mmCIF file of C-alpha atoms in Angstrom:
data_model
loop_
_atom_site.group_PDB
_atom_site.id
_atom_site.type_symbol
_atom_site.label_atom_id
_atom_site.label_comp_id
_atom_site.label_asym_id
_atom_site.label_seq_id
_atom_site.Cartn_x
_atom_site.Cartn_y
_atom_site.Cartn_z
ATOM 1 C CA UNK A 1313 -7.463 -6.567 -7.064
ATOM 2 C CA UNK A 1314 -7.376 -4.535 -10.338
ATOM 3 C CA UNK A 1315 -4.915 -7.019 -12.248
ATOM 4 C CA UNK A 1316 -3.719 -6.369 -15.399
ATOM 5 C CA UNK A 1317 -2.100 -9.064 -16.832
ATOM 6 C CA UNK A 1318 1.256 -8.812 -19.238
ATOM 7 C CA UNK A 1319 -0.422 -9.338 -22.638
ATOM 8 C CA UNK A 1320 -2.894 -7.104 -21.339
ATOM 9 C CA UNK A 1321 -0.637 -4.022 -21.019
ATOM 10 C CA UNK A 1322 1.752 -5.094 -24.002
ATOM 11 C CA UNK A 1323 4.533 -6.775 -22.577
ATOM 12 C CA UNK A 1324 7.467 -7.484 -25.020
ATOM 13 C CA UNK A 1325 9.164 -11.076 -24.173
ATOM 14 C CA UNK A 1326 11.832 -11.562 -21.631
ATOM 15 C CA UNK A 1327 15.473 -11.759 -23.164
ATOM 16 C CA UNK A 1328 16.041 -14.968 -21.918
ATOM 17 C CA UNK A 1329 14.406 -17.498 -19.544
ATOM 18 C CA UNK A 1330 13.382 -15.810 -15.784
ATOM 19 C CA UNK A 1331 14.198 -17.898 -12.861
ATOM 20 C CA UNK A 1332 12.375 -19.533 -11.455
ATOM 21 C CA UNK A 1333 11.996 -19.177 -7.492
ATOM 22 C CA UNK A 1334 9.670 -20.713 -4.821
ATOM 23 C CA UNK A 1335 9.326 -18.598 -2.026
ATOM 24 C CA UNK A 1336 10.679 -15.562 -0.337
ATOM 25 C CA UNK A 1337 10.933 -13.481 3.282
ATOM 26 C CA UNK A 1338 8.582 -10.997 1.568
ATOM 27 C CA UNK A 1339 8.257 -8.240 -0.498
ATOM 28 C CA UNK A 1340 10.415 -5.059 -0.757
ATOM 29 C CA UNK A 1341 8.482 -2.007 -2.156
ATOM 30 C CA UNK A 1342 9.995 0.770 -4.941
ATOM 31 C CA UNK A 1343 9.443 4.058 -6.659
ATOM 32 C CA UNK A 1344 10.613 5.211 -9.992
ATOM 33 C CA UNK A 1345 13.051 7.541 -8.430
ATOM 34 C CA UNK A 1346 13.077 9.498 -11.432
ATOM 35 C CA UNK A 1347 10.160 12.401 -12.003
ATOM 36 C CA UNK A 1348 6.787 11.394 -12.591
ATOM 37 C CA UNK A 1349 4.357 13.847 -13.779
ATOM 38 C CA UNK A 1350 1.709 15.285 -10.794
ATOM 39 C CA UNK A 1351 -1.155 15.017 -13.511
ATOM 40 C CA UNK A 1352 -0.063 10.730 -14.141
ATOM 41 C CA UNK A 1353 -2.593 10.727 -10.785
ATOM 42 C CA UNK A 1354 -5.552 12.701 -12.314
ATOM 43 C CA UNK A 1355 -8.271 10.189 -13.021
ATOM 44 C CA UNK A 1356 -8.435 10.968 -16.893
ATOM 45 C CA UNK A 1357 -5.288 9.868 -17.303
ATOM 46 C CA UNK A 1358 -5.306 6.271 -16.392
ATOM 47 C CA UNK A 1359 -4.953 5.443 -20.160
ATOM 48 C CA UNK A 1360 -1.152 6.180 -19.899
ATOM 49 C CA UNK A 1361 -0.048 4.064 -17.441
ATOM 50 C CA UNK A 1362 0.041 1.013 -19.577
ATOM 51 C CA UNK A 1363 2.293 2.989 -21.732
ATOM 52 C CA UNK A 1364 4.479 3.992 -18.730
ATOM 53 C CA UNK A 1365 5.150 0.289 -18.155
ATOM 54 C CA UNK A 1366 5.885 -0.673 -21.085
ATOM 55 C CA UNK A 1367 8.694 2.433 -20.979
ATOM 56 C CA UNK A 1368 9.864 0.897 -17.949
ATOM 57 C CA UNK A 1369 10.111 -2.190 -19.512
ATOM 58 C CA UNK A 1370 11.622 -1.536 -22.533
ATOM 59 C CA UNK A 1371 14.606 1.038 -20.721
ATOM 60 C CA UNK A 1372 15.263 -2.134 -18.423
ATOM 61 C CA UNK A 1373 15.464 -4.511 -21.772
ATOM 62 C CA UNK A 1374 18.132 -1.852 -23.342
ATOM 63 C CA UNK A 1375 20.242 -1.750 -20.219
ATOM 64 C CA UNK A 1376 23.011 -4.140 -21.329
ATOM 65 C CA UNK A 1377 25.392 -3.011 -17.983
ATOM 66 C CA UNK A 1378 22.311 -4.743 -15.749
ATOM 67 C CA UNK A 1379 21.756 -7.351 -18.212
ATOM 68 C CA UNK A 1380 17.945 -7.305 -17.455
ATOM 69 C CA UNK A 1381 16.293 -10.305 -19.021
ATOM 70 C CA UNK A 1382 12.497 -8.330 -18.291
ATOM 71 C CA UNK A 1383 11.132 -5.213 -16.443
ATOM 72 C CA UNK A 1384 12.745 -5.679 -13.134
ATOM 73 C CA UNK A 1385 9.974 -5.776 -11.051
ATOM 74 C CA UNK A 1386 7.720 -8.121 -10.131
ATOM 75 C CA UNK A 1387 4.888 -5.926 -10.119
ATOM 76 C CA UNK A 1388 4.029 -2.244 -10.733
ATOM 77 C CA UNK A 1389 1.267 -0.183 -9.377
ATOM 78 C CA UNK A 1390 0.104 3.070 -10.783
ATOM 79 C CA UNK A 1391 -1.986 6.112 -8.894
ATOM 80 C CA UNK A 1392 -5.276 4.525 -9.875
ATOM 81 C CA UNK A 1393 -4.604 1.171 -7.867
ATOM 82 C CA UNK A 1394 -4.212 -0.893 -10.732
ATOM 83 C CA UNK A 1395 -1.452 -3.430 -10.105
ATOM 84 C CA UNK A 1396 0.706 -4.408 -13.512
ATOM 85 C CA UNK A 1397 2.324 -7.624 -13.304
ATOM 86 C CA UNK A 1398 5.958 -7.454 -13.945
ATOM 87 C CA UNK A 1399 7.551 -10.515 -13.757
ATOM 88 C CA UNK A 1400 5.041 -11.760 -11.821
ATOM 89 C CA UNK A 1401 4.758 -14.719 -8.948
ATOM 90 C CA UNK A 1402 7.529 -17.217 -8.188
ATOM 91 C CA UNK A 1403 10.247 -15.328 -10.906
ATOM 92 C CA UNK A 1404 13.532 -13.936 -8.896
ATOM 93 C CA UNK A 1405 13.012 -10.039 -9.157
ATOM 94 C CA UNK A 1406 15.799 -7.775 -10.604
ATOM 95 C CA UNK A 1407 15.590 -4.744 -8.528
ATOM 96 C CA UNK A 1408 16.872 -5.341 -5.143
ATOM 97 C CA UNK A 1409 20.521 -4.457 -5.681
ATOM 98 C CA UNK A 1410 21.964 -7.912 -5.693
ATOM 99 C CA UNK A 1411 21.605 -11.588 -5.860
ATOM 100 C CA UNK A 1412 20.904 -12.313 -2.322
ATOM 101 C CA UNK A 1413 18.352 -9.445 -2.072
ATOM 102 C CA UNK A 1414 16.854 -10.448 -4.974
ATOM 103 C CA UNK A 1415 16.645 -14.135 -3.687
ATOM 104 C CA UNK A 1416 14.893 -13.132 -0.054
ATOM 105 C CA UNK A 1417 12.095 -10.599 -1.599
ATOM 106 C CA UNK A 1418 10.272 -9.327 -4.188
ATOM 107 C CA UNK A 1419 9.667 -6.561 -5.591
ATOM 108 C CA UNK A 1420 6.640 -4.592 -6.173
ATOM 109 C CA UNK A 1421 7.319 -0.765 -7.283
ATOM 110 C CA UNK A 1422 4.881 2.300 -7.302
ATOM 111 C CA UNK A 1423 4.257 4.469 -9.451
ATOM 112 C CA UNK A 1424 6.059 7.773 -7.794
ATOM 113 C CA UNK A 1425 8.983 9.713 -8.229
ATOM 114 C CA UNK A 1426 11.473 11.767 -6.795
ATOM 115 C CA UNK A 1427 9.738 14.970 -8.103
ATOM 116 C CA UNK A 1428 6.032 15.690 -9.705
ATOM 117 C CA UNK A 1429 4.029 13.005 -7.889
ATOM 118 C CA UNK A 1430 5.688 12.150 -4.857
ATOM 119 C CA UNK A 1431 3.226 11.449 -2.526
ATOM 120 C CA UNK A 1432 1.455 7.870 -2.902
ATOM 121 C CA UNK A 1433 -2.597 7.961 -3.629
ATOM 122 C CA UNK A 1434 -4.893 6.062 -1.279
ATOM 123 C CA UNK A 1435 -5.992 4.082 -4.385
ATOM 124 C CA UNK A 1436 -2.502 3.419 -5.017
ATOM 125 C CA UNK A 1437 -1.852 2.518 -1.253
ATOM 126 C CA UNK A 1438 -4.282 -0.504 -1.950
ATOM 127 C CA UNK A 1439 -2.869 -1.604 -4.774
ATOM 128 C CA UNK A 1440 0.334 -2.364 -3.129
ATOM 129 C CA UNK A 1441 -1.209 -4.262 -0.367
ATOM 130 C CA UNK A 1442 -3.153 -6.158 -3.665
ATOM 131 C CA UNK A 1443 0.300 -6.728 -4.907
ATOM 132 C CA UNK A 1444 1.932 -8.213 -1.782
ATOM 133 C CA UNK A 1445 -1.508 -10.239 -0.841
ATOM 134 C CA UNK A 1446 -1.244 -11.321 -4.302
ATOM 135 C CA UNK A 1447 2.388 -12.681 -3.859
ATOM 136 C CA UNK A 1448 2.116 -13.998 -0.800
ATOM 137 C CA UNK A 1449 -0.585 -16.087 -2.162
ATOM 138 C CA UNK A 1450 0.055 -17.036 -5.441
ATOM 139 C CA UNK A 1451 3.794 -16.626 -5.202
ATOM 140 C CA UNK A 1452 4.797 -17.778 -1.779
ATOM 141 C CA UNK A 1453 5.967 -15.102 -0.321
ATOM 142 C CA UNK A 1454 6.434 -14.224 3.524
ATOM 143 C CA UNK A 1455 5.105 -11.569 5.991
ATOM 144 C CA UNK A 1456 8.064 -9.348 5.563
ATOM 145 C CA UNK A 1457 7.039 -6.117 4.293
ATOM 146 C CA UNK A 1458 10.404 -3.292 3.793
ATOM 147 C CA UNK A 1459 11.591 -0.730 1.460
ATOM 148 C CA UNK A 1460 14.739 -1.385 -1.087
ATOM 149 C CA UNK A 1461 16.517 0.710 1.147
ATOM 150 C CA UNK A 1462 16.192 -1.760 3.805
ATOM 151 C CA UNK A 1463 19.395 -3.626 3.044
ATOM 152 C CA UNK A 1464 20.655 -1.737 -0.390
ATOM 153 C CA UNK A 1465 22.219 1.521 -0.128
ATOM 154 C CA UNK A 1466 19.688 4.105 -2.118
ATOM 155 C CA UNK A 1467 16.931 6.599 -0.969
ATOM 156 C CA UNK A 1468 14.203 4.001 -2.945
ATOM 157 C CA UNK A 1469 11.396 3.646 -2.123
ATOM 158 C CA UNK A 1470 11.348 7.900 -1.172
ATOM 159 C CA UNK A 1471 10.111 9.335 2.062
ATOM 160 C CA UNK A 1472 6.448 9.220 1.795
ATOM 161 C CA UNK A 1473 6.208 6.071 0.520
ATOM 162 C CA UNK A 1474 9.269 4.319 3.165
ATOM 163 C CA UNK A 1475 7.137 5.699 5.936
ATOM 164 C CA UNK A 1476 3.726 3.983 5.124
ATOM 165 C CA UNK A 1477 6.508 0.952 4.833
ATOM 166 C CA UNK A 1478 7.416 1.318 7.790
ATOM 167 C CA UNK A 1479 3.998 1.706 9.500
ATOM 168 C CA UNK A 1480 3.575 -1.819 8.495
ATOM 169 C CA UNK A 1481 1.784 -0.718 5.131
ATOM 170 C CA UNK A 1482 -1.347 -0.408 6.379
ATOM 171 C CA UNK A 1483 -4.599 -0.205 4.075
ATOM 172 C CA UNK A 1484 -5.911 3.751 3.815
ATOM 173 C CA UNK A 1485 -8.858 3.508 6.336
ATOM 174 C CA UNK A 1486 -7.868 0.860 8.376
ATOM 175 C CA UNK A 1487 -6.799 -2.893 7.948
ATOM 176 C CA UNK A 1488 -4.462 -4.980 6.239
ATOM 177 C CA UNK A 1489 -5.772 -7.689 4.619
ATOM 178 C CA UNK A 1490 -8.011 -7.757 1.956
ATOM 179 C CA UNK A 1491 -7.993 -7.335 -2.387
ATOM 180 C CA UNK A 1492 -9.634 -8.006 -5.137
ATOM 181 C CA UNK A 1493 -13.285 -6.343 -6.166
ATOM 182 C CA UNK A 1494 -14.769 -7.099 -2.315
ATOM 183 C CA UNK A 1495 -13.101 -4.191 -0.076
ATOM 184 C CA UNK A 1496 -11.964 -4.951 3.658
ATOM 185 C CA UNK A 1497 -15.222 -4.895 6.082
ATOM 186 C CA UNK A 1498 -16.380 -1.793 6.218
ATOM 187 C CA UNK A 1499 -14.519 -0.243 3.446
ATOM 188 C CA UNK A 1500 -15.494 0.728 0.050
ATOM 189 C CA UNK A 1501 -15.493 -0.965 -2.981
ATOM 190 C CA UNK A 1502 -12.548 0.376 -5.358
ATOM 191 C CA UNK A 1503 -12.464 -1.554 -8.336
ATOM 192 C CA UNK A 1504 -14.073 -1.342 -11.690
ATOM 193 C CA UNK A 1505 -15.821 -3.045 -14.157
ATOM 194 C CA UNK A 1506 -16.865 -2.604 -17.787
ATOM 195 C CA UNK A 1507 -20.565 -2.572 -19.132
ATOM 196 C CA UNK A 1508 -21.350 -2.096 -23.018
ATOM 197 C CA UNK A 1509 -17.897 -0.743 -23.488
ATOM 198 C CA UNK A 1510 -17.914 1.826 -20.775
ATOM 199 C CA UNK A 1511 -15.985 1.612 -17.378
ATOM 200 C CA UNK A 1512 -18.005 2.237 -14.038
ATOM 201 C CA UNK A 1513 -16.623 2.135 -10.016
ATOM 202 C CA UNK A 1514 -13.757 4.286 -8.116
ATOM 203 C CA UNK A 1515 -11.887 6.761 -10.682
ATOM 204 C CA UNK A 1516 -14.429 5.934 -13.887
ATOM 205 C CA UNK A 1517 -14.495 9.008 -15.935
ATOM 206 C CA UNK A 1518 -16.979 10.834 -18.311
ATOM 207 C CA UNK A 1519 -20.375 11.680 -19.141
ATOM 208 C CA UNK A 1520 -21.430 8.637 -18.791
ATOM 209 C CA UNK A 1521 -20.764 8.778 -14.762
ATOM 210 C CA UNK A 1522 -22.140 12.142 -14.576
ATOM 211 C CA UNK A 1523 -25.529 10.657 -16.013
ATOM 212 C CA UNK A 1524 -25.506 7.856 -13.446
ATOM 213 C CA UNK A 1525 -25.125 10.438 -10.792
ATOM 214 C CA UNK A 1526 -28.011 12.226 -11.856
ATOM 215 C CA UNK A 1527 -30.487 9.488 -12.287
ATOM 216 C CA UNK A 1528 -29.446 8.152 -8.815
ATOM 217 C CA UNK A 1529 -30.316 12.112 -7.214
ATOM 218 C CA UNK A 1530 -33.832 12.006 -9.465
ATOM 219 C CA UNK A 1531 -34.877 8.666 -7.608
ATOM 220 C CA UNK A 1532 -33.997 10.063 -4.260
ATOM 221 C CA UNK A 1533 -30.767 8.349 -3.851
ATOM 222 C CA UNK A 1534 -28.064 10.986 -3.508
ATOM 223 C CA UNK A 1535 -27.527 11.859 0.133
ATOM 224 C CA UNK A 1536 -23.672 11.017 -0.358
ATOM 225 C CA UNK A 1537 -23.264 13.971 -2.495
ATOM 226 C CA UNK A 1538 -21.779 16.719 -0.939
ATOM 227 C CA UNK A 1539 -21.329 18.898 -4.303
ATOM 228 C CA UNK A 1540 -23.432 16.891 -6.718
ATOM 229 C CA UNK A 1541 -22.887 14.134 -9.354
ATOM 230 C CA UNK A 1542 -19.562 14.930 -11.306
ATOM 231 C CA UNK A 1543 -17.745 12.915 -14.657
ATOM 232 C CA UNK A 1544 -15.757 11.029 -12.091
ATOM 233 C CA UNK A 1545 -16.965 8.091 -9.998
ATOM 234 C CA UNK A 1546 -16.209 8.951 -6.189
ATOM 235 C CA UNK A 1547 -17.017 6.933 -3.278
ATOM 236 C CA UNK A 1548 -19.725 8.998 -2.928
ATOM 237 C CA UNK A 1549 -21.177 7.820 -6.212
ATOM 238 C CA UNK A 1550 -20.258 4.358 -4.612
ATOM 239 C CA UNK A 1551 -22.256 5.045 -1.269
ATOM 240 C CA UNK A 1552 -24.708 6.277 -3.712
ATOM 241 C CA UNK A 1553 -25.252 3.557 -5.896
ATOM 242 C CA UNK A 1554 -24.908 0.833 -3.162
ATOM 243 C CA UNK A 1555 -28.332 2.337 -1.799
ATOM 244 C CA UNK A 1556 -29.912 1.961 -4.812
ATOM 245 C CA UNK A 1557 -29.167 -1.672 -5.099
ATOM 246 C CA UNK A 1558 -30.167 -2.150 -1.532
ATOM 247 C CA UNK A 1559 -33.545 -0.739 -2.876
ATOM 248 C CA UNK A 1560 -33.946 -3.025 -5.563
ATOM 249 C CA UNK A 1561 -33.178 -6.238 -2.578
ATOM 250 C CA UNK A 1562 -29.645 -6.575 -3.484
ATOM 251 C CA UNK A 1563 -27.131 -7.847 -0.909
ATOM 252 C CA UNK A 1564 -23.508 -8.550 -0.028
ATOM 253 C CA UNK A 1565 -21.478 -8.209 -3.404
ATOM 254 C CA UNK A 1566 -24.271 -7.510 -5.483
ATOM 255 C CA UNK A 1567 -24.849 -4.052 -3.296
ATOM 256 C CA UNK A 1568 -21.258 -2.761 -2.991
ATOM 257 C CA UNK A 1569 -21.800 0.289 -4.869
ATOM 258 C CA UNK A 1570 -20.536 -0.908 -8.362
ATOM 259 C CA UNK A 1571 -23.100 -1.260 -10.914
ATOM 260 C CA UNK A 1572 -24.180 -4.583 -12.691
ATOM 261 C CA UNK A 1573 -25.796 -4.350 -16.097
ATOM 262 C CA UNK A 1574 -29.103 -5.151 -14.787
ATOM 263 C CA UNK A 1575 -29.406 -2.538 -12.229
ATOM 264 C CA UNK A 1576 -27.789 0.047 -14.454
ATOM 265 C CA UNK A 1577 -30.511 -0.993 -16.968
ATOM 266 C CA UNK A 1578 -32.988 -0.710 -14.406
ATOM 267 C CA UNK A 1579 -31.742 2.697 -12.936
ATOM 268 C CA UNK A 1580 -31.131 3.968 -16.472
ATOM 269 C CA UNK A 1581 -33.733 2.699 -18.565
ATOM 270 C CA UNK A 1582 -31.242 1.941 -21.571
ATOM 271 C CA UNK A 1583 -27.426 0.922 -21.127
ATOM 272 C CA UNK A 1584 -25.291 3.214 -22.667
ATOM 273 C CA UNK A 1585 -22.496 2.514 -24.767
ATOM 274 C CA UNK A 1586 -21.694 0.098 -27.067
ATOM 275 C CA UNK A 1587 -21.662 2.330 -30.613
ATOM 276 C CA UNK A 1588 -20.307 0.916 -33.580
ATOM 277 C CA UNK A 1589 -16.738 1.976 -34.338
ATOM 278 C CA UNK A 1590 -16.108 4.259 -36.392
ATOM 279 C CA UNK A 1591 -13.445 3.783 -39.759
ATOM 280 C CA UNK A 1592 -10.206 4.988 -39.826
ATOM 281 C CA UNK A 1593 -10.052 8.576 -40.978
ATOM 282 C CA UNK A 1594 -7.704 8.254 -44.375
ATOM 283 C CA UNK A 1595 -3.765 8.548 -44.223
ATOM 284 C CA UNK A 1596 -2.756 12.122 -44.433
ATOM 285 C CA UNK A 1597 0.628 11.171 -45.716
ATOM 286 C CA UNK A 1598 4.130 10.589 -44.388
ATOM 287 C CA UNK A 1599 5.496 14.155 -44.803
ATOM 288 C CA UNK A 1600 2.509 15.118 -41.997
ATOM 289 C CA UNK A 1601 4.722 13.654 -39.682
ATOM 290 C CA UNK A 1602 8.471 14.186 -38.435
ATOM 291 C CA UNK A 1603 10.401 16.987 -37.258
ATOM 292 C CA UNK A 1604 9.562 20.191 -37.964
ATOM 293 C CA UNK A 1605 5.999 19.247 -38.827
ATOM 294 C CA UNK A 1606 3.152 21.500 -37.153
ATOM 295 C CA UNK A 1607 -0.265 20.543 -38.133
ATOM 296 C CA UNK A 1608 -3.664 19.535 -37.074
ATOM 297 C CA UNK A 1609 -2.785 15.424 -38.028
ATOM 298 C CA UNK A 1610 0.050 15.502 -35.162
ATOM 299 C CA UNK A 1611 -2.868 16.688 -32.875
ATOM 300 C CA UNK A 1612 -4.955 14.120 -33.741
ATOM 301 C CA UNK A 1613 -2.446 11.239 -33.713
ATOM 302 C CA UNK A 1614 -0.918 12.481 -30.116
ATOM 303 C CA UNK A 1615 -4.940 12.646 -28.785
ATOM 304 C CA UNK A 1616 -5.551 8.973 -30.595
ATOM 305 C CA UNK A 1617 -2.204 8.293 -29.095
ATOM 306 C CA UNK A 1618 -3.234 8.938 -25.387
ATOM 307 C CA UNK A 1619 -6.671 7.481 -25.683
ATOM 308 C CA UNK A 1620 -5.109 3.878 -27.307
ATOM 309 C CA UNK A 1621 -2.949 4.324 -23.954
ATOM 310 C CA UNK A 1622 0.444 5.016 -25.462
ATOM 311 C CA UNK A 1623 0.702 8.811 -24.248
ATOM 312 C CA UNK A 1624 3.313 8.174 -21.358
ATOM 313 C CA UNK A 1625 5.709 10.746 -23.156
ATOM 314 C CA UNK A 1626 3.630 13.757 -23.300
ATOM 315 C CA UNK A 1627 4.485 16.268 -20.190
ATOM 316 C CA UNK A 1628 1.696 18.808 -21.719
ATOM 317 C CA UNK A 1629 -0.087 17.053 -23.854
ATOM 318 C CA UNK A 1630 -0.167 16.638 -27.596
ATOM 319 C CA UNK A 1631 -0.277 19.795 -29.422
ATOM 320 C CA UNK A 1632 -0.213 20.469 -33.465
ATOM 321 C CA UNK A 1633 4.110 20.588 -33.062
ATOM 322 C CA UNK A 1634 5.559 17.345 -33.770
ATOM 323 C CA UNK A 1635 8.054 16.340 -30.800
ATOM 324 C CA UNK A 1636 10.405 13.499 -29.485
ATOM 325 C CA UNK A 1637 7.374 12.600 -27.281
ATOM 326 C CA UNK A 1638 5.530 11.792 -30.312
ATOM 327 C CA UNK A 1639 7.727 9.555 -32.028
ATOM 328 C CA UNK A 1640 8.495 7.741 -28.583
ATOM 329 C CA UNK A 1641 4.664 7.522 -27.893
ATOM 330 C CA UNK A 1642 4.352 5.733 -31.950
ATOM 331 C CA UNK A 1643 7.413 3.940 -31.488
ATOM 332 C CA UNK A 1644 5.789 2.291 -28.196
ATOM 333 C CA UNK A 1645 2.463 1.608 -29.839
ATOM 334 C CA UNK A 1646 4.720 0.128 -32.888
ATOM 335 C CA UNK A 1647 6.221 -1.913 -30.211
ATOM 336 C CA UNK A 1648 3.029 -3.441 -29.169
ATOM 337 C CA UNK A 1649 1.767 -4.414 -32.971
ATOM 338 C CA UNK A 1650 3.111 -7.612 -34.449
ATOM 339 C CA UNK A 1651 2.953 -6.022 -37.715
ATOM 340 C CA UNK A 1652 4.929 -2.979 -36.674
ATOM 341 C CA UNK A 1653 7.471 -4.306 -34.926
ATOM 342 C CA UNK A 1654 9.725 -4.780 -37.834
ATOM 343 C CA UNK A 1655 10.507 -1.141 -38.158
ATOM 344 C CA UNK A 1656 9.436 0.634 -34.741
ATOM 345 C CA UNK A 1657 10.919 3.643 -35.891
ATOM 346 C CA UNK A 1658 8.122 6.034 -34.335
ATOM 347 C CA UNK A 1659 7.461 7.479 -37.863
ATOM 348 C CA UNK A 1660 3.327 7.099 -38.760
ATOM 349 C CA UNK A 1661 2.869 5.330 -41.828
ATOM 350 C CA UNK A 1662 -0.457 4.111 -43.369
ATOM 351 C CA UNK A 1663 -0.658 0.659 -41.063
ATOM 352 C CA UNK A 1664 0.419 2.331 -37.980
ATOM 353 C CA UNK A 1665 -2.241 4.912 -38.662
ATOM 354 C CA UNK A 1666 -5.121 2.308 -39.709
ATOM 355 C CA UNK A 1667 -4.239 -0.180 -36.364
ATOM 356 C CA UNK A 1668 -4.069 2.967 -34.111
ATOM 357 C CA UNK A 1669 -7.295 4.489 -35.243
ATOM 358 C CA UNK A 1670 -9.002 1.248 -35.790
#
């Protein structure tokens, strides 16, 4: 399973203590039922969905007619199969519509809407299962697997996703057990890891993939490729790359297709990565920033913005033409700083600049 943990993705504190709860029937899966953008699912853009939680949380936090003590869910999994934990294990969920409902499941929600991206991805498919493995065996929960729907008047969890529900949830491929970095028999390996500051496995992007890919075709080992190595990590680069450690008398785990630093050293002959960070370019200046400013420094701060993983707000991008996306995106990354959170007020000033580009 590809956890990420709440400090990892920035989690604010609850309001007040979360109850507690031993066990449940099961788990009841969600979508955002609001629009979610199409391009949230394009591999590059994994780097927002930390940001998109910690929306989630904070519009659940502000909703004083619920009286949400936390983020509702007790888990939330994004189109890259990367399951956030919400509340988390034995804590009474929020989201099923009442206190009974909450009581008998939880409640794990995916990242899809009711416009944009609709339709679940296979990597996010697994990530739900993760989830409800995970809580049934960390958090007690039982076999029941249904959508809010089931119960609670509302069109949640959407079509697409309420009928993989309702085919019992199965695994893309076939099965329905499973999680964490070893794949059901026979299936693929779809998690990631991180070598010398670069990320390898299912959905890794950038040159540094692309040069994997070719090394593994210059030592004979690219019969998976239909099209040629590419700057994101397919199964094919999996199949790939599983060969190669075969080659080198690798078994089991160690030859599932996701590199280890040795035999990425080996295959490579260096391991790239690991440069030394770079300073902060210098303050611009507070009247850069705000509305009606249009300049290269709102560029850079939206890009630094989306690459620090606090671009959730951008439909198109950034762009030179400062926008209420930008000053949500800096008020979230405020949000995440002890030393910011004083005055979250989404304006840049010279500490949110040096922390973000630090």
């Amino acid at each position: 399973m590809q956890f990420v943990s709440r400090s990892a993705w920035g989690a604010r504190p609850s309001r007040y203590a979360l109850a507690y709860i031993g066990s449940t029937r099961g788990v009841k899966v969600h979508y955002e039922g609001s629009p979610v953008p199409a391009a949230l699912a394009r591999p590059e853009n994994h780097g927002q969905c930390a940001g998109r939680v910690r929306d989630i949380q904070a519009s659940h936090l502000a909703n004083r007619d619920e009286d949400y003590s936390d983020i509702a869910y007790n888990a939330m999994v994004c189109p890259h199969g990367y399951v956030y934990e919400g509340r988390g294990a034995h804590r009474k969920t929020g989201a099923n519509g009442n206190q009974s409902l909450n009581q008998a499941h939880y409640a794990v929600c995916a990242m899809v809407g009711d416009s944009g991206l609709t339709n679940p991805t296979d990597a996010q498919l697994n990530g739900v299962r993760d989830a409800i493995e995970w809580l049934r065996s960390s958090g007690g929960a039982g076999s029941e697997i249904k959508g809010h729907r089931d119960g609670y008047a509302t069109s949640c969890p959407g079509g697409p996703l309420y009928a993989w529900v309702q085919r019992g949830a199965p695994r893309p491929g076939g099965g329905s057990g499973g999680g964490g970095g070893t794949p059901p028999t026979g299936g693929l390996a779809r998690y990631t890891v991180t070598i010398n500051g670069l990320v390898y496995g299912y959905g890794a992007h950038g040159d540094h993939v692309t040069a994997v890919g070719k090394a593994l075709v210059a030592k004979k080992f690219g019969r998976h490729y239909s099209e040629g190595p590419g700057p994101t990590w397919t199964d094919s680069d999996t199949e790939n790359y599983a060969d190669y450690q075969k080659s080198l008398g690798l078994s089991g785990s160690d030859a599932d297709g996701v590199p280890g630093e040795s035999s990425l050293k080996q295959l490579l002959g260096y391991l790239p990565g690991g440069t030394s960070a770079k300073p902060a370019p210098p303050f611009p200046g507070a009247d850069k920033f705000g509305p009606g400013s249009n300049n290269a420094y709102v560029t850079a701060l939206g890009n630094q913005l989306v690459k620090k993983g606090y671009g959730s707000h951008y439909t198109e991008g950034p762009g030179p033409r400062w926008g209420e996306a930008d000053r949500l995106n800096v008020r979230d990354f405020q949000l995440s700083r002890a030393e910011l959170r004083g005055d979250p007020d989404g304006i840049p000033g010279p500490t949110t600049w040096r922390l973000l580009f630090s």
